[in-house]
Amino acid sequence: MIKVLFVCLGNICRSPMAQFVFKQMVEERGLSDQFEIDSAATEGYNEMCHAGIHYGTREMLKSMHVPFEEHYSRRIRPSDYAYYDYILAMDDSNVEDIQSIVGVDTDNKIHRLLNFANKPRNIKDPWYTGNFDETYWDIVEGCDAFLKHLKL
């Protein structure tokens, strides 16, 4: 079982989008039984507010026919580092914040999602840009490249 945790700042836009896009990809390939997939935040505000998926993310997933279920923001915990095989961040700032929470990445588990793609870069936060389309296609690119990296 490969355990993957997608992480962004608030766990309401990018990381849940990646969680459900990746779930769909592994399901379409008949690999669901080989993965455990979840998402988390680097900050705890949305968890305290019991925030769900941002409406822009919901609408983007619906428009692309990506199934999703209710998801509430949660902050990454130090115990997540031991539990998950891969912790996939959306940008450099997320990587730094994850490391400040879980400690030094001694097992090389923490990566930017688009580091697996041909053109490594940050995935912009649509909370600030309003561009859920761009975020979606970057996430698709990253998830596809990550699956290819796993060679399943």
PDB file of N, CA and C in Angstrom, residues 6 10 18 60 62 82 88 96 102 106 110-111 117 121 126 134 150 152:
ATOM      1  N   PHE A   6      -1.332  14.795   0.057  1.00  0.00           N
ATOM      2  CA  PHE A   6      -1.163  16.048  -0.664  1.00  0.00           C
ATOM      3  C   PHE A   6      -1.340  17.193   0.340  1.00  0.00           C
ATOM      4  N   GLY A  10      -4.057  25.731   3.020  1.00  0.00           N
ATOM      5  CA  GLY A  10      -5.305  25.668   3.780  1.00  0.00           C
ATOM      6  C   GLY A  10      -6.103  24.393   3.665  1.00  0.00           C
ATOM      7  N   ALA A  18      -6.002  17.890  -5.690  1.00  0.00           N
ATOM      8  CA  ALA A  18      -5.015  16.860  -6.032  1.00  0.00           C
ATOM      9  C   ALA A  18      -5.440  15.497  -5.493  1.00  0.00           C
ATOM     10  N   MET A  60     -14.744  23.207 -10.207  1.00  0.00           N
ATOM     11  CA  MET A  60     -13.752  22.714 -11.168  1.00  0.00           C
ATOM     12  C   MET A  60     -13.812  21.191 -11.251  1.00  0.00           C
ATOM     13  N   LYS A  62     -16.331  19.244 -10.520  1.00  0.00           N
ATOM     14  CA  LYS A  62     -17.596  18.876 -11.180  1.00  0.00           C
ATOM     15  C   LYS A  62     -17.491  19.050 -12.687  1.00  0.00           C
ATOM     16  N   ALA A  82       5.667   9.812   9.653  1.00  0.00           N
ATOM     17  CA  ALA A  82       5.939   8.378   9.809  1.00  0.00           C
ATOM     18  C   ALA A  82       4.933   7.538   9.032  1.00  0.00           C
ATOM     19  N   LEU A  88       3.259  15.272  -0.678  1.00  0.00           N
ATOM     20  CA  LEU A  88       3.405  16.050  -1.910  1.00  0.00           C
ATOM     21  C   LEU A  88       2.839  17.452  -1.731  1.00  0.00           C
ATOM     22  N   GLU A  96       8.611  24.116   3.024  1.00  0.00           N
ATOM     23  CA  GLU A  96       9.249  24.688   4.214  1.00  0.00           C
ATOM     24  C   GLU A  96       8.353  24.563   5.438  1.00  0.00           C
ATOM     25  N   VAL A 102       6.905  18.769  10.734  1.00  0.00           N
ATOM     26  CA  VAL A 102       7.251  17.348  10.911  1.00  0.00           C
ATOM     27  C   VAL A 102       8.728  17.119  11.208  1.00  0.00           C
ATOM     28  N   THR A 106      14.344  13.233   6.688  1.00  0.00           N
ATOM     29  CA  THR A 106      15.430  12.249   6.642  1.00  0.00           C
ATOM     30  C   THR A 106      15.153  11.096   5.676  1.00  0.00           C
ATOM     31  N   ILE A 110       9.173  14.219   1.329  1.00  0.00           N
ATOM     32  CA  ILE A 110       8.515  15.489   1.017  1.00  0.00           C
ATOM     33  C   ILE A 110       9.006  15.999  -0.334  1.00  0.00           C
ATOM     34  N   HIS A 111       8.051  16.237  -1.245  1.00  0.00           N
ATOM     35  CA  HIS A 111       8.375  16.702  -2.596  1.00  0.00           C
ATOM     36  C   HIS A 111       7.319  17.713  -3.035  1.00  0.00           C
ATOM     37  N   ALA A 117       7.250  16.443 -12.788  1.00  0.00           N
ATOM     38  CA  ALA A 117       6.899  16.827 -14.157  1.00  0.00           C
ATOM     39  C   ALA A 117       8.140  17.273 -14.926  1.00  0.00           C
ATOM     40  N   ARG A 121       7.852  23.284 -11.014  1.00  0.00           N
ATOM     41  CA  ARG A 121       7.438  24.631 -10.622  1.00  0.00           C
ATOM     42  C   ARG A 121       6.418  24.525  -9.489  1.00  0.00           C
ATOM     43  N   PRO A 126      -5.222  29.066  -6.108  1.00  0.00           N
ATOM     44  CA  PRO A 126      -6.363  29.764  -6.696  1.00  0.00           C
ATOM     45  C   PRO A 126      -7.161  30.581  -5.685  1.00  0.00           C
ATOM     46  N   GLU A 134      -6.133  26.837 -14.238  1.00  0.00           N
ATOM     47  CA  GLU A 134      -4.680  26.675 -14.264  1.00  0.00           C
ATOM     48  C   GLU A 134      -4.234  25.699 -13.175  1.00  0.00           C
ATOM     49  N   LEU A 150       6.260   6.399 -10.216  1.00  0.00           N
ATOM     50  CA  LEU A 150       6.069   5.183  -9.416  1.00  0.00           C
ATOM     51  C   LEU A 150       6.203   3.899 -10.240  1.00  0.00           C
ATOM     52  N   LEU A 152       4.038   2.016 -11.960  1.00  0.00           N
ATOM     53  CA  LEU A 152       3.057   0.956 -11.671  1.00  0.00           C
ATOM     54  C   LEU A 152       2.341   0.506 -12.918  1.00  0.00           C
TER      55      LEU A 152
END
